[in-house]
Structures are given as C-alpha cells and as structure tokens.
Amino acid sequence: MRIMLLGAPGAGKGTQASFIRDHYGIPQISTGDMLRAAVQAGSALGMAARKVMESGGLVSDDIILGLVQARIVEADCQRGFLFDGFPRTLPQADALKQAQIYLDVVIDIQVPDEDIIERLSGRRIHQPSGRVYHVRHSPPRVSDRDDITGESLVQRDDDREAIIRNRLDVYHAQTRPLVAYYEAWSRSGETGAPRLIQVDGTQSVDAVRQQLQQVLG
Ligand code: AP5
Ligand code: MG
C-alpha cells in the first residue's frame, strides 16, 4: 500500500501517520523529519536546508527528490510506504508520476488556517522518533517528557507565529494546488490514478483516526 498525507502545516499529518503506519505495517517517510535529522547531524544537506526551514520556505525539489528516491529503495519499503509532507509542489508530484511511482491513496486532511496557529504554537515533539504532542490536545503523561522513552520534548524552531504564517502562505501557493492535481488525475481513471480521500481534520485526534479507519477499510 502506498499512501500520501496531504494537508496544511499542523493539519495532523504526523499525528495520524503513526496510526496508518501501524495499521498497514509500512514505514512513514516524512521529508520534514528527515531534514530535521540532517540539520541535527550537521551534514552538508542539513546546513543547506536549515535556513530555508527556519524561514518557513521550501527546500529545493532536487534535494527532496534525491532524499526520497534513496529512501524508497530500502528493504522496508517493499510492501509500500506512507509519504508525510511529500510531494508538496507540482514538480515533485510530476517527478513521481514520470518515475511511475504511483500512489494508491492520497489523503487530504482539511483544517482552516485559523486553527493552525494554536495547534502549532502548542506542539511539542520527541525529535528522535518524530512523536507529536500538544500541550492541551495531546499532552504527554509527564509534562515535557516523551511517553515511551521519558526523554525531553522540544519545540520546533519553525513553530513561531511569524514563521507559521509564512508556512501557511507557502502552503496555499505551492502545495494546495496538489489537491486539484490529484482530484483531476483520480477522476481521469488514467494509469496510476490514486484514490483521493478528504477528511475533516478539525475534529479530535480520535475522531479523525476513526474517519480514516472507515475510508481506508
Ligand atoms: P514538515 O515537518 O513536513 O512540516 P509541515 O508540513 O509544516 O507540517 P507539520 O509537521 O508542521 O504538521 P503536521 O500536519 O504533521 O501536524 P502534527 O500532526 O504535527 O516540514 C517542515 C519543513 O521542511 C518545511 O517547512 C520545509 O521547509 C521542509 N520540507 C519538508 N518536506 C518538504 C518537501 N517535500 N519539499 C520542500 N520542503 C520540504 O500536528 C500539529 C499539532 O496539532 C500537534 O501539536 C498535534 O498534537 C496537534 N493535533 C493534531 N491533530 C489534532 C486534532 N485533530 N485536534 C487537535 N490538535 C491536533
Ligand atoms: Mg509533521
């Protein structure tokens, strides 16, 4: 099964990814998590990506495509994978299509901009695993500690209000058009056409998970 999660920053892609990943036994491929790991490691890629990410812009398509192409040939991707935050530009989506890397399902998690600032400013993450919390909506059992490892949680550098607004602008300009792209492809019935599923992301984490369970079967 090849699934892709589409949605604005803070729509809940990472949160729902853990359920889908466990349900299908497929790896989650989050380009954002991969880039943050590279920044943390201080690699050449991380150095190149850092400034762009801190400003809320998008890393170049070439870098992202190189990262993903290297990742999906690994052994754990044989039964499929879950893309989280990729593709997020039309050239990235076209590159996948041209490489005949077809998706079975594209899930668009819909959340209006006005909910996003509150979600992202209260977010805390466990950097090594990518586990996601929210100080009010999904608090950890012990304040500021990961439920599984007990390690510290951190706030992402790009979760500051001015940056969040920029990320939303970038989303509307460059990523939102992918919904129409996949809608048109899905309707066409052409080779490789995915199923496009739209879910209401404004409900609770459990309610969104239940919607996904229903539509994915
Ligand atoms: P990335 O890490 O992908 O960030 P993003 O797309 O901005 O999305 P987020 O991770 O912020 O949100 P999410 O939808 O995963 O929400 P979450 O589940 O955490 O990318 C970061 C940067 O890397 C980009 O800005 C770019 O620079 C670069 N990059 C990455 N991929 C790229 C690509 N393909 N091309 C170019 N550049 C790329 O939830 C958010 C919060 O809300 C959490 O606190 C959570 O607990 C809470 N929450 C979740 N669901 C609910 C709910 N139903 N109700 C209430 N609260 C909820
Ligand atoms: Mg995420």
PDB file of C-alpha atoms and ligand atoms in Angstrom:
ATOM      1  CA  MET A   1       0.000   0.000   0.000  1.00  0.00           C
ATOM      2  CA  ARG A   2       1.327   3.436  -0.986  1.00  0.00           C
ATOM      3  CA  ILE A   3      -0.331   6.298   0.821  1.00  0.00           C
ATOM      4  CA  MET A   4       0.331  10.016   0.889  1.00  0.00           C
ATOM      5  CA  LEU A   5      -0.762  12.527   3.512  1.00  0.00           C
ATOM      6  CA  LEU A   6      -1.550  15.983   2.200  1.00  0.00           C
ATOM      7  CA  GLY A   7      -2.595  18.931   4.350  1.00  0.00           C
ATOM      8  CA  ALA A   8      -1.537  22.295   5.706  1.00  0.00           C
ATOM      9  CA  PRO A   9       1.193  22.664   8.334  1.00  0.00           C
ATOM     10  CA  GLY A  10      -0.354  21.454  11.573  1.00  0.00           C
ATOM     11  CA  ALA A  11      -3.247  19.639   9.878  1.00  0.00           C
ATOM     12  CA  GLY A  12      -2.315  16.475  11.792  1.00  0.00           C
ATOM     13  CA  LYS A  13      -0.299  14.554   9.183  1.00  0.00           C
ATOM     14  CA  GLY A  14       2.367  13.381  11.639  1.00  0.00           C
ATOM     15  CA  THR A  15      -0.246  12.599  14.291  1.00  0.00           C
ATOM     16  CA  GLN A  16      -2.338  10.370  12.028  1.00  0.00           C
ATOM     17  CA  ALA A  17       0.724   8.880  10.337  1.00  0.00           C
ATOM     18  CA  SER A  18       1.504   6.713  13.347  1.00  0.00           C
ATOM     19  CA  PHE A  19      -1.906   5.016  13.172  1.00  0.00           C
ATOM     20  CA  ILE A  20      -1.711   4.404   9.400  1.00  0.00           C
ATOM     21  CA  ARG A  21       1.882   3.161   9.635  1.00  0.00           C
ATOM     22  CA  ASP A  22       0.985   0.615  12.317  1.00  0.00           C
ATOM     23  CA  HIS A  23      -2.270  -0.394  10.590  1.00  0.00           C
ATOM     24  CA  TYR A  24      -0.567  -1.277   7.290  1.00  0.00           C
ATOM     25  CA  GLY A  25       2.908  -2.148   8.611  1.00  0.00           C
ATOM     26  CA  ILE A  26       4.529   0.355   6.244  1.00  0.00           C
ATOM     27  CA  PRO A  27       7.237   2.930   7.051  1.00  0.00           C
ATOM     28  CA  GLN A  28       6.419   6.615   7.442  1.00  0.00           C
ATOM     29  CA  ILE A  29       8.559   8.748   5.155  1.00  0.00           C
ATOM     30  CA  SER A  30       8.430  12.297   6.496  1.00  0.00           C
ATOM     31  CA  THR A  31      10.663  14.609   4.481  1.00  0.00           C
ATOM     32  CA  GLY A  32      10.378  17.157   7.307  1.00  0.00           C
ATOM     33  CA  ASP A  33      11.666  14.607   9.878  1.00  0.00           C
ATOM     34  CA  MET A  34      14.481  13.566   7.504  1.00  0.00           C
ATOM     35  CA  LEU A  35      15.543  17.195   7.020  1.00  0.00           C
ATOM     36  CA  ARG A  36      15.419  17.932  10.769  1.00  0.00           C
ATOM     37  CA  ALA A  37      17.623  14.863  11.393  1.00  0.00           C
ATOM     38  CA  ALA A  38      20.110  16.194   8.811  1.00  0.00           C
ATOM     39  CA  VAL A  39      20.112  19.629  10.471  1.00  0.00           C
ATOM     40  CA  GLN A  40      20.700  17.980  13.854  1.00  0.00           C
ATOM     41  CA  ALA A  41      23.560  15.891  12.450  1.00  0.00           C
ATOM     42  CA  GLY A  42      25.148  18.997  10.898  1.00  0.00           C
ATOM     43  CA  SER A  43      25.534  17.271   7.498  1.00  0.00           C
ATOM     44  CA  ALA A  44      26.024  19.232   4.261  1.00  0.00           C
ATOM     45  CA  LEU A  45      22.367  18.627   3.442  1.00  0.00           C
ATOM     46  CA  GLY A  46      21.326  19.853   6.884  1.00  0.00           C
ATOM     47  CA  MET A  47      23.406  23.018   6.524  1.00  0.00           C
ATOM     48  CA  ALA A  48      21.801  23.728   3.138  1.00  0.00           C
ATOM     49  CA  ALA A  49      18.266  23.086   4.438  1.00  0.00           C
ATOM     50  CA  ARG A  50      18.500  24.853   7.791  1.00  0.00           C
ATOM     51  CA  LYS A  51      17.999  28.485   6.729  1.00  0.00           C
ATOM     52  CA  VAL A  52      15.159  27.663   4.356  1.00  0.00           C
ATOM     53  CA  MET A  53      13.315  25.649   7.018  1.00  0.00           C
ATOM     54  CA  GLU A  54      13.811  28.328   9.665  1.00  0.00           C
ATOM     55  CA  SER A  55      12.175  30.880   7.385  1.00  0.00           C
ATOM     56  CA  GLY A  56       9.250  28.581   6.578  1.00  0.00           C
ATOM     57  CA  GLY A  57      10.155  28.215   2.891  1.00  0.00           C
ATOM     58  CA  LEU A  58      10.534  25.016   0.883  1.00  0.00           C
ATOM     59  CA  VAL A  59      13.758  23.107   0.333  1.00  0.00           C
ATOM     60  CA  SER A  60      14.602  22.658  -3.378  1.00  0.00           C
ATOM     61  CA  ASP A  61      12.808  19.971  -5.344  1.00  0.00           C
ATOM     62  CA  ASP A  62      16.116  18.367  -6.395  1.00  0.00           C
ATOM     63  CA  ILE A  63      17.257  17.854  -2.799  1.00  0.00           C
ATOM     64  CA  ILE A  64      13.892  16.456  -1.743  1.00  0.00           C
ATOM     65  CA  LEU A  65      13.593  14.110  -4.730  1.00  0.00           C
ATOM     66  CA  GLY A  66      17.114  12.798  -4.101  1.00  0.00           C
ATOM     67  CA  LEU A  67      16.260  12.091  -0.446  1.00  0.00           C
ATOM     68  CA  VAL A  68      13.013  10.291  -1.254  1.00  0.00           C
ATOM     69  CA  GLN A  69      14.394   8.277  -4.164  1.00  0.00           C
ATOM     70  CA  ALA A  70      17.187   6.946  -1.946  1.00  0.00           C
ATOM     71  CA  ARG A  71      14.735   6.120   0.869  1.00  0.00           C
ATOM     72  CA  ILE A  72      12.081   4.206  -1.087  1.00  0.00           C
ATOM     73  CA  VAL A  73      14.531   1.623  -2.434  1.00  0.00           C
ATOM     74  CA  GLU A  74      15.325   0.463   1.112  1.00  0.00           C
ATOM     75  CA  ALA A  75      14.091  -3.011   2.059  1.00  0.00           C
ATOM     76  CA  ASP A  76      11.330  -1.857   4.439  1.00  0.00           C
ATOM     77  CA  CYS A  77       9.548  -0.082   1.554  1.00  0.00           C
ATOM     78  CA  GLN A  78       8.901  -3.273  -0.419  1.00  0.00           C
ATOM     79  CA  ARG A  79       5.323  -3.562   0.876  1.00  0.00           C
ATOM     80  CA  GLY A  80       4.667   0.157   0.451  1.00  0.00           C
ATOM     81  CA  PHE A  81       5.174   3.390   2.337  1.00  0.00           C
ATOM     82  CA  LEU A  82       3.441   6.397   3.789  1.00  0.00           C
ATOM     83  CA  PHE A  83       4.552   9.777   2.479  1.00  0.00           C
ATOM     84  CA  ASP A  84       4.109  12.539   5.071  1.00  0.00           C
ATOM     85  CA  GLY A  85       4.743  16.039   3.700  1.00  0.00           C
ATOM     86  CA  PHE A  86       5.865  14.839   0.259  1.00  0.00           C
ATOM     87  CA  PRO A  87       5.187  15.674  -2.555  1.00  0.00           C
ATOM     88  CA  ARG A  88       4.369  19.282  -1.771  1.00  0.00           C
ATOM     89  CA  THR A  89       4.996  21.051  -5.077  1.00  0.00           C
ATOM     90  CA  LEU A  90       3.679  20.286  -8.561  1.00  0.00           C
ATOM     91  CA  PRO A  91       7.207  19.496  -9.871  1.00  0.00           C
ATOM     92  CA  GLN A  92       7.656  16.945  -7.036  1.00  0.00           C
ATOM     93  CA  ALA A  93       4.314  15.292  -7.917  1.00  0.00           C
ATOM     94  CA  ASP A  94       5.184  15.273 -11.628  1.00  0.00           C
ATOM     95  CA  ALA A  95       8.587  13.740 -10.922  1.00  0.00           C
ATOM     96  CA  LEU A  96       6.899  10.860  -9.073  1.00  0.00           C
ATOM     97  CA  LYS A  97       4.462  10.351 -11.927  1.00  0.00           C
ATOM     98  CA  GLN A  98       7.242  10.367 -14.514  1.00  0.00           C
ATOM     99  CA  ALA A  99       9.191   7.814 -12.474  1.00  0.00           C
ATOM    100  CA  GLN A 100       5.987   5.698 -12.406  1.00  0.00           C
ATOM    101  CA  ILE A 101       5.988   5.700  -8.627  1.00  0.00           C
ATOM    102  CA  TYR A 102       2.234   5.536  -8.239  1.00  0.00           C
ATOM    103  CA  LEU A 103       0.213   6.121  -5.065  1.00  0.00           C
ATOM    104  CA  ASP A 104      -2.868   4.075  -4.092  1.00  0.00           C
ATOM    105  CA  VAL A 105      -4.417   6.716  -1.856  1.00  0.00           C
ATOM    106  CA  VAL A 106      -3.932  10.452  -1.295  1.00  0.00           C
ATOM    107  CA  ILE A 107      -5.442  11.694   1.981  1.00  0.00           C
ATOM    108  CA  ASP A 108      -6.151  15.410   2.290  1.00  0.00           C
ATOM    109  CA  ILE A 109      -6.618  16.420   5.949  1.00  0.00           C
ATOM    110  CA  GLN A 110      -8.588  19.667   5.911  1.00  0.00           C
ATOM    111  CA  VAL A 111      -8.099  22.254   8.680  1.00  0.00           C
ATOM    112  CA  PRO A 112      -8.744  26.002   8.303  1.00  0.00           C
ATOM    113  CA  ASP A 113      -5.881  28.458   8.822  1.00  0.00           C
ATOM    114  CA  GLU A 114      -7.409  29.926  11.976  1.00  0.00           C
ATOM    115  CA  ASP A 115      -6.920  26.609  13.861  1.00  0.00           C
ATOM    116  CA  ILE A 116      -3.317  26.164  12.738  1.00  0.00           C
ATOM    117  CA  ILE A 117      -1.560  28.808  14.842  1.00  0.00           C
ATOM    118  CA  GLU A 118      -2.994  27.418  18.093  1.00  0.00           C
ATOM    119  CA  ARG A 119      -2.077  23.864  17.110  1.00  0.00           C
ATOM    120  CA  LEU A 120       1.489  24.648  16.136  1.00  0.00           C
ATOM    121  CA  SER A 121       2.325  27.008  18.969  1.00  0.00           C
ATOM    122  CA  GLY A 122       1.276  24.299  21.480  1.00  0.00           C
ATOM    123  CA  ARG A 123       3.069  21.467  19.707  1.00  0.00           C
ATOM    124  CA  ARG A 124       5.924  19.568  21.348  1.00  0.00           C
ATOM    125  CA  ILE A 125       7.893  16.812  19.617  1.00  0.00           C
ATOM    126  CA  HIS A 126      10.173  13.950  20.536  1.00  0.00           C
ATOM    127  CA  GLN A 127      12.867  14.631  17.982  1.00  0.00           C
ATOM    128  CA  PRO A 128      14.477  11.131  17.701  1.00  0.00           C
ATOM    129  CA  SER A 129      11.178   9.344  16.970  1.00  0.00           C
ATOM    130  CA  GLY A 130       9.079  12.170  15.486  1.00  0.00           C
ATOM    131  CA  ARG A 131       6.304  11.523  18.068  1.00  0.00           C
ATOM    132  CA  VAL A 132       3.984  14.517  18.307  1.00  0.00           C
ATOM    133  CA  TYR A 133       2.212  16.034  21.346  1.00  0.00           C
ATOM    134  CA  HIS A 134       0.181  19.147  22.100  1.00  0.00           C
ATOM    135  CA  VAL A 135       0.193  20.854  25.482  1.00  0.00           C
ATOM    136  CA  ARG A 136      -3.635  20.846  25.543  1.00  0.00           C
ATOM    137  CA  HIS A 137      -4.961  18.420  22.910  1.00  0.00           C
ATOM    138  CA  SER A 138      -2.490  15.519  23.278  1.00  0.00           C
ATOM    139  CA  PRO A 139      -0.404  16.155  26.399  1.00  0.00           C
ATOM    140  CA  PRO A 140       2.332  13.677  27.341  1.00  0.00           C
ATOM    141  CA  ARG A 141       1.743  11.654  30.542  1.00  0.00           C
ATOM    142  CA  VAL A 142       4.583  13.572  32.248  1.00  0.00           C
ATOM    143  CA  SER A 143       4.956  17.231  31.309  1.00  0.00           C
ATOM    144  CA  ASP A 144       7.613  17.804  28.604  1.00  0.00           C
ATOM    145  CA  ARG A 145       8.657  14.111  28.560  1.00  0.00           C
ATOM    146  CA  ASP A 146       8.167  11.524  25.806  1.00  0.00           C
ATOM    147  CA  ASP A 147       5.692   8.780  26.865  1.00  0.00           C
ATOM    148  CA  ILE A 148       7.852   5.918  25.570  1.00  0.00           C
ATOM    149  CA  THR A 149      11.448   6.932  26.353  1.00  0.00           C
ATOM    150  CA  GLY A 150      10.998   9.599  29.031  1.00  0.00           C
ATOM    151  CA  GLU A 151      13.347  11.854  27.053  1.00  0.00           C
ATOM    152  CA  SER A 152      12.792  15.613  26.760  1.00  0.00           C
ATOM    153  CA  LEU A 153      10.325  17.081  24.289  1.00  0.00           C
ATOM    154  CA  VAL A 154      11.246  20.134  22.242  1.00  0.00           C
ATOM    155  CA  GLN A 155       9.518  22.906  20.329  1.00  0.00           C
ATOM    156  CA  ARG A 156      10.331  23.144  16.616  1.00  0.00           C
ATOM    157  CA  ASP A 157      12.231  26.262  15.517  1.00  0.00           C
ATOM    158  CA  ASP A 158       9.631  26.932  12.808  1.00  0.00           C
ATOM    159  CA  ASP A 159       6.694  26.823  15.254  1.00  0.00           C
ATOM    160  CA  ARG A 160       6.866  30.572  15.991  1.00  0.00           C
ATOM    161  CA  GLU A 161       3.885  32.646  14.921  1.00  0.00           C
ATOM    162  CA  ALA A 162       5.592  34.756  12.216  1.00  0.00           C
ATOM    163  CA  ILE A 163       7.121  31.635  10.656  1.00  0.00           C
ATOM    164  CA  ILE A 164       3.862  29.697  10.890  1.00  0.00           C
ATOM    165  CA  ARG A 165       2.138  32.450   8.878  1.00  0.00           C
ATOM    166  CA  ASN A 166       4.820  32.207   6.203  1.00  0.00           C
ATOM    167  CA  ARG A 167       4.475  28.411   6.095  1.00  0.00           C
ATOM    168  CA  LEU A 168       0.732  28.828   5.571  1.00  0.00           C
ATOM    169  CA  ASP A 169       1.315  31.274   2.683  1.00  0.00           C
ATOM    170  CA  VAL A 170       3.767  28.842   1.108  1.00  0.00           C
ATOM    171  CA  TYR A 171       1.254  26.007   1.590  1.00  0.00           C
ATOM    172  CA  HIS A 172      -1.519  27.908  -0.200  1.00  0.00           C
ATOM    173  CA  ALA A 173       0.729  28.978  -3.067  1.00  0.00           C
ATOM    174  CA  GLN A 174       2.647  25.757  -3.699  1.00  0.00           C
ATOM    175  CA  THR A 175       1.065  22.746  -2.001  1.00  0.00           C
ATOM    176  CA  ARG A 176      -2.687  23.358  -2.043  1.00  0.00           C
ATOM    177  CA  PRO A 177      -2.737  23.089  -5.893  1.00  0.00           C
ATOM    178  CA  LEU A 178      -1.871  19.405  -5.445  1.00  0.00           C
ATOM    179  CA  VAL A 179      -5.437  18.738  -4.283  1.00  0.00           C
ATOM    180  CA  ALA A 180      -6.804  19.770  -7.704  1.00  0.00           C
ATOM    181  CA  TYR A 181      -3.937  17.880  -9.375  1.00  0.00           C
ATOM    182  CA  TYR A 182      -4.806  14.595  -7.637  1.00  0.00           C
ATOM    183  CA  GLU A 183      -8.552  15.209  -7.954  1.00  0.00           C
ATOM    184  CA  ALA A 184      -8.239  15.560 -11.740  1.00  0.00           C
ATOM    185  CA  TRP A 185      -5.954  12.514 -12.028  1.00  0.00           C
ATOM    186  CA  SER A 186      -8.231  10.462  -9.784  1.00  0.00           C
ATOM    187  CA  ARG A 187     -11.301  11.332 -11.923  1.00  0.00           C
ATOM    188  CA  SER A 188      -9.474  10.604 -15.182  1.00  0.00           C
ATOM    189  CA  GLY A 189      -9.028   6.922 -14.347  1.00  0.00           C
ATOM    190  CA  GLU A 190      -5.638   7.051 -16.143  1.00  0.00           C
ATOM    191  CA  THR A 191      -2.782   4.686 -15.311  1.00  0.00           C
ATOM    192  CA  GLY A 192      -1.550   5.154 -11.769  1.00  0.00           C
ATOM    193  CA  ALA A 193      -4.505   7.314 -10.700  1.00  0.00           C
ATOM    194  CA  PRO A 194      -4.753   7.384  -6.892  1.00  0.00           C
ATOM    195  CA  ARG A 195      -7.931   7.493  -4.814  1.00  0.00           C
ATOM    196  CA  LEU A 196      -8.318  10.975  -3.277  1.00  0.00           C
ATOM    197  CA  ILE A 197      -9.848  10.999   0.206  1.00  0.00           C
ATOM    198  CA  GLN A 198     -10.740  14.223   2.005  1.00  0.00           C
ATOM    199  CA  VAL A 199     -11.233  14.157   5.779  1.00  0.00           C
ATOM    200  CA  ASP A 200     -12.364  16.813   8.250  1.00  0.00           C
ATOM    201  CA  GLY A 201      -9.266  17.481  10.351  1.00  0.00           C
ATOM    202  CA  THR A 202     -10.976  19.854  12.776  1.00  0.00           C
ATOM    203  CA  GLN A 203     -12.360  17.002  14.881  1.00  0.00           C
ATOM    204  CA  SER A 204     -10.493  15.369  17.764  1.00  0.00           C
ATOM    205  CA  VAL A 205      -7.443  13.211  17.046  1.00  0.00           C
ATOM    206  CA  ASP A 206      -9.522  10.058  17.727  1.00  0.00           C
ATOM    207  CA  ALA A 207     -12.421  11.224  15.549  1.00  0.00           C
ATOM    208  CA  VAL A 208     -10.066  11.932  12.621  1.00  0.00           C
ATOM    209  CA  ARG A 209      -8.480   8.498  13.115  1.00  0.00           C
ATOM    210  CA  GLN A 210     -11.946   6.907  13.008  1.00  0.00           C
ATOM    211  CA  GLN A 211     -12.773   8.725   9.762  1.00  0.00           C
ATOM    212  CA  LEU A 212      -9.541   7.373   8.288  1.00  0.00           C
ATOM    213  CA  GLN A 213     -10.272   3.854   9.536  1.00  0.00           C
ATOM    214  CA  GLN A 214     -13.663   3.982   7.840  1.00  0.00           C
ATOM    215  CA  VAL A 215     -12.458   5.243   4.488  1.00  0.00           C
ATOM    216  CA  LEU A 216      -9.344   3.065   4.370  1.00  0.00           C
ATOM    217  CA  GLY A 217     -11.237  -0.072   5.453  1.00  0.00           C
TER     218      GLY A 217
HETATM  219  P1  AP5 B   1       7.156  19.279   7.856  1.00  0.00           P
HETATM  220  O1  AP5 B   1       7.836  18.733   9.034  1.00  0.00           O
HETATM  221  O2  AP5 B   1       6.535  18.343   6.888  1.00  0.00           O
HETATM  222  O3  AP5 B   1       6.095  20.366   8.368  1.00  0.00           O
HETATM  223  P2  AP5 B   1       4.620  20.790   7.857  1.00  0.00           P
HETATM  224  O4  AP5 B   1       4.172  20.276   6.552  1.00  0.00           O
HETATM  225  O5  AP5 B   1       4.626  22.240   8.019  1.00  0.00           O
HETATM  226  O6  AP5 B   1       3.683  20.028   8.762  1.00  0.00           O
HETATM  227  P3  AP5 B   1       3.778  19.870  10.300  1.00  0.00           P
HETATM  228  O7  AP5 B   1       4.717  18.752  10.638  1.00  0.00           O
HETATM  229  O8  AP5 B   1       4.052  21.204  10.922  1.00  0.00           O
HETATM  230  O9  AP5 B   1       2.276  19.494  10.662  1.00  0.00           O
HETATM  231  P4  AP5 B   1       1.524  18.087  10.724  1.00  0.00           P
HETATM  232  O10 AP5 B   1       0.441  18.101   9.707  1.00  0.00           O
HETATM  233  O11 AP5 B   1       2.464  16.936  10.701  1.00  0.00           O
HETATM  234  O12 AP5 B   1       0.829  18.245  12.141  1.00  0.00           O
HETATM  235  P5  AP5 B   1       1.053  17.406  13.509  1.00  0.00           P
HETATM  236  O13 AP5 B   1       0.495  16.034  13.380  1.00  0.00           O
HETATM  237  O14 AP5 B   1       2.442  17.564  14.000  1.00  0.00           O
HETATM  238  O15 AP5 B   1       8.173  20.216   7.050  1.00  0.00           O
HETATM  239  C1  AP5 B   1       8.984  21.154   7.715  1.00  0.00           C
HETATM  240  C2  AP5 B   1       9.806  21.953   6.713  1.00  0.00           C
HETATM  241  O16 AP5 B   1      10.680  21.045   5.985  1.00  0.00           O
HETATM  242  C3  AP5 B   1       9.012  22.664   5.625  1.00  0.00           C
HETATM  243  O17 AP5 B   1       8.562  23.932   6.072  1.00  0.00           O
HETATM  244  C4  AP5 B   1      10.056  22.761   4.508  1.00  0.00           C
HETATM  245  O18 AP5 B   1      10.976  23.781   4.756  1.00  0.00           O
HETATM  246  C5  AP5 B   1      10.781  21.438   4.621  1.00  0.00           C
HETATM  247  N1  AP5 B   1      10.176  20.365   3.795  1.00  0.00           N
HETATM  248  C6  AP5 B   1       9.604  19.212   4.254  1.00  0.00           C
HETATM  249  N2  AP5 B   1       9.144  18.475   3.240  1.00  0.00           N
HETATM  250  C7  AP5 B   1       9.411  19.176   2.099  1.00  0.00           C
HETATM  251  C8  AP5 B   1       9.149  18.939   0.729  1.00  0.00           C
HETATM  252  N3  AP5 B   1       8.515  17.818   0.309  1.00  0.00           N
HETATM  253  N4  AP5 B   1       9.543  19.874  -0.165  1.00  0.00           N
HETATM  254  C9  AP5 B   1      10.196  21.006   0.230  1.00  0.00           C
HETATM  255  N5  AP5 B   1      10.473  21.299   1.516  1.00  0.00           N
HETATM  256  C10 AP5 B   1      10.083  20.379   2.462  1.00  0.00           C
HETATM  257  O19 AP5 B   1       0.032  18.246  14.457  1.00  0.00           O
HETATM  258  C11 AP5 B   1       0.264  19.598  14.796  1.00  0.00           C
HETATM  259  C12 AP5 B   1      -0.167  19.868  16.257  1.00  0.00           C
HETATM  260  O20 AP5 B   1      -1.588  19.743  16.340  1.00  0.00           O
HETATM  261  C13 AP5 B   1       0.407  18.852  17.271  1.00  0.00           C
HETATM  262  O21 AP5 B   1       0.677  19.503  18.463  1.00  0.00           O
HETATM  263  C14 AP5 B   1      -0.728  17.829  17.454  1.00  0.00           C
HETATM  264  O22 AP5 B   1      -0.702  17.235  18.739  1.00  0.00           O
HETATM  265  C15 AP5 B   1      -1.965  18.714  17.255  1.00  0.00           C
HETATM  266  N6  AP5 B   1      -3.086  17.994  16.634  1.00  0.00           N
HETATM  267  C16 AP5 B   1      -3.008  17.062  15.634  1.00  0.00           C
HETATM  268  N7  AP5 B   1      -4.252  16.633  15.307  1.00  0.00           N
HETATM  269  C17 AP5 B   1      -5.118  17.326  16.109  1.00  0.00           C
HETATM  270  C18 AP5 B   1      -6.542  17.328  16.234  1.00  0.00           C
HETATM  271  N8  AP5 B   1      -7.318  16.519  15.462  1.00  0.00           N
HETATM  272  N9  AP5 B   1      -7.097  18.165  17.150  1.00  0.00           N
HETATM  273  C19 AP5 B   1      -6.321  18.984  17.922  1.00  0.00           C
HETATM  274  N10 AP5 B   1      -4.963  19.013  17.856  1.00  0.00           N
HETATM  275  C20 AP5 B   1      -4.363  18.198  16.947  1.00  0.00           C
HETATM  276 MG    MG B   2       4.569  16.715  10.569  1.00  0.00          MG
END
